[in-house]
Amino acid sequence: MSIKLLSLKPTQILSKGSILKILSISQTQNPFFAIVEEHQDKAYVLLYSRNGDPQGGKRIDLTKEQLKWIKKNTKKVFEYPK
């Protein structure tokens, strides 16, 4: 199991092909951080706005391509375990 805190830009979240778009984020919300908890082939993603309000989360199945997208398009702030 690993837990990552990722820094996001709204354009990354709302862009075409974004894995996080699966989470039904409306354009009125402005998530800034995501916490991704990975267990083998499953992940739980929590989104937070700039002021720290939770914006929702979902348990999703991640493919290798989706994991690649997350790593490429986000900035890791913290990871446990390292």
Short mmCIF file of C-alpha atoms in Angstrom, two decimals:
data_model
loop_
_atom_site.label_atom_id
_atom_site.label_comp_id
_atom_site.label_asym_id
_atom_site.label_seq_id
_atom_site.Cartn_x
_atom_site.Cartn_y
_atom_site.Cartn_z
CA MET A 1 0.00 0.00 0.00
CA SER A 2 1.22 3.50 -0.75
CA ILE A 3 -0.29 6.90 -0.07
CA LYS A 4 0.62 9.97 -2.11
CA LEU A 5 -0.32 13.62 -1.71
CA LEU A 6 -0.32 15.20 -5.17
CA SER A 7 -0.42 18.84 -6.16
CA LEU A 8 -2.78 19.45 -9.09
CA LYS A 9 -3.71 22.24 -11.45
CA PRO A 10 -7.39 22.62 -12.42
CA THR A 11 -6.43 22.34 -16.09
CA GLN A 12 -4.87 18.93 -15.41
CA ILE A 13 -8.00 17.67 -13.70
CA LEU A 14 -10.44 18.92 -16.31
CA SER A 15 -8.30 18.09 -19.35
CA LYS A 16 -9.40 15.50 -21.89
CA GLY A 17 -8.13 12.04 -21.02
CA SER A 18 -7.60 12.85 -17.36
CA ILE A 19 -8.08 9.88 -15.04
CA LEU A 20 -9.42 12.25 -12.39
CA LYS A 21 -12.24 13.31 -14.70
CA ILE A 22 -13.80 9.93 -13.83
CA LEU A 23 -14.52 11.44 -10.42
CA SER A 24 -17.21 13.76 -11.87
CA ILE A 25 -15.55 17.04 -10.97
CA SER A 26 -17.62 20.01 -12.04
CA GLN A 27 -15.93 23.11 -13.42
CA THR A 28 -17.24 25.16 -10.50
CA GLN A 29 -15.08 23.16 -8.12
CA ASN A 30 -11.38 23.88 -7.97
CA PRO A 31 -9.45 20.93 -6.53
CA PHE A 32 -5.83 21.62 -5.73
CA PHE A 33 -4.64 18.46 -3.96
CA ALA A 34 -5.38 14.77 -4.39
CA ILE A 35 -4.60 11.99 -1.97
CA VAL A 36 -4.11 8.69 -3.78
CA GLU A 37 -4.12 5.48 -1.77
CA GLU A 38 -2.99 2.49 -3.82
CA HIS A 39 -3.60 -1.21 -3.07
CA GLN A 40 -2.25 -3.38 -5.90
CA ASP A 41 -4.79 -2.76 -8.70
CA LYS A 42 -7.20 -0.50 -6.78
CA ALA A 43 -6.88 3.10 -5.68
CA TYR A 44 -8.87 5.52 -3.58
CA VAL A 45 -8.61 9.15 -4.66
CA LEU A 46 -9.67 12.06 -2.45
CA LEU A 47 -9.77 15.58 -3.89
CA TYR A 48 -9.37 18.77 -1.87
CA SER A 49 -9.89 22.38 -2.91
CA ARG A 50 -7.38 25.14 -2.23
CA ASN A 51 -9.05 26.04 1.07
CA GLY A 52 -8.94 22.42 2.25
CA ASP A 53 -12.59 21.51 1.68
CA PRO A 54 -13.09 17.91 0.51
CA GLN A 55 -14.41 17.72 -3.07
CA GLY A 56 -15.22 14.03 -3.13
CA GLY A 57 -13.50 10.76 -3.75
CA LYS A 58 -13.99 7.40 -5.35
CA ARG A 59 -12.53 3.93 -5.31
CA ILE A 60 -11.40 3.22 -8.85
CA ASP A 61 -9.53 0.47 -10.70
CA LEU A 62 -6.32 1.87 -12.12
CA THR A 63 -4.60 0.55 -15.22
CA LYS A 64 -0.87 1.02 -15.86
CA GLU A 65 -1.71 3.77 -18.36
CA GLN A 66 -3.78 5.65 -15.80
CA LEU A 67 -1.02 5.36 -13.19
CA LYS A 68 1.43 6.70 -15.79
CA TRP A 69 -0.89 9.66 -16.46
CA ILE A 70 -1.08 10.49 -12.74
CA LYS A 71 2.71 10.34 -12.31
CA LYS A 72 3.33 12.45 -15.42
CA ASN A 73 0.71 15.14 -14.80
CA THR A 74 0.99 15.80 -11.09
CA LYS A 75 3.62 17.02 -8.67
CA LYS A 76 4.22 14.72 -5.71
CA VAL A 77 4.25 16.59 -2.40
CA PHE A 78 4.51 13.62 -0.04
CA GLU A 79 4.61 9.84 -0.26
CA TYR A 80 4.37 7.12 2.38
CA PRO A 81 6.22 4.81 2.49
CA LYS A 82 9.09 6.43 0.59
#
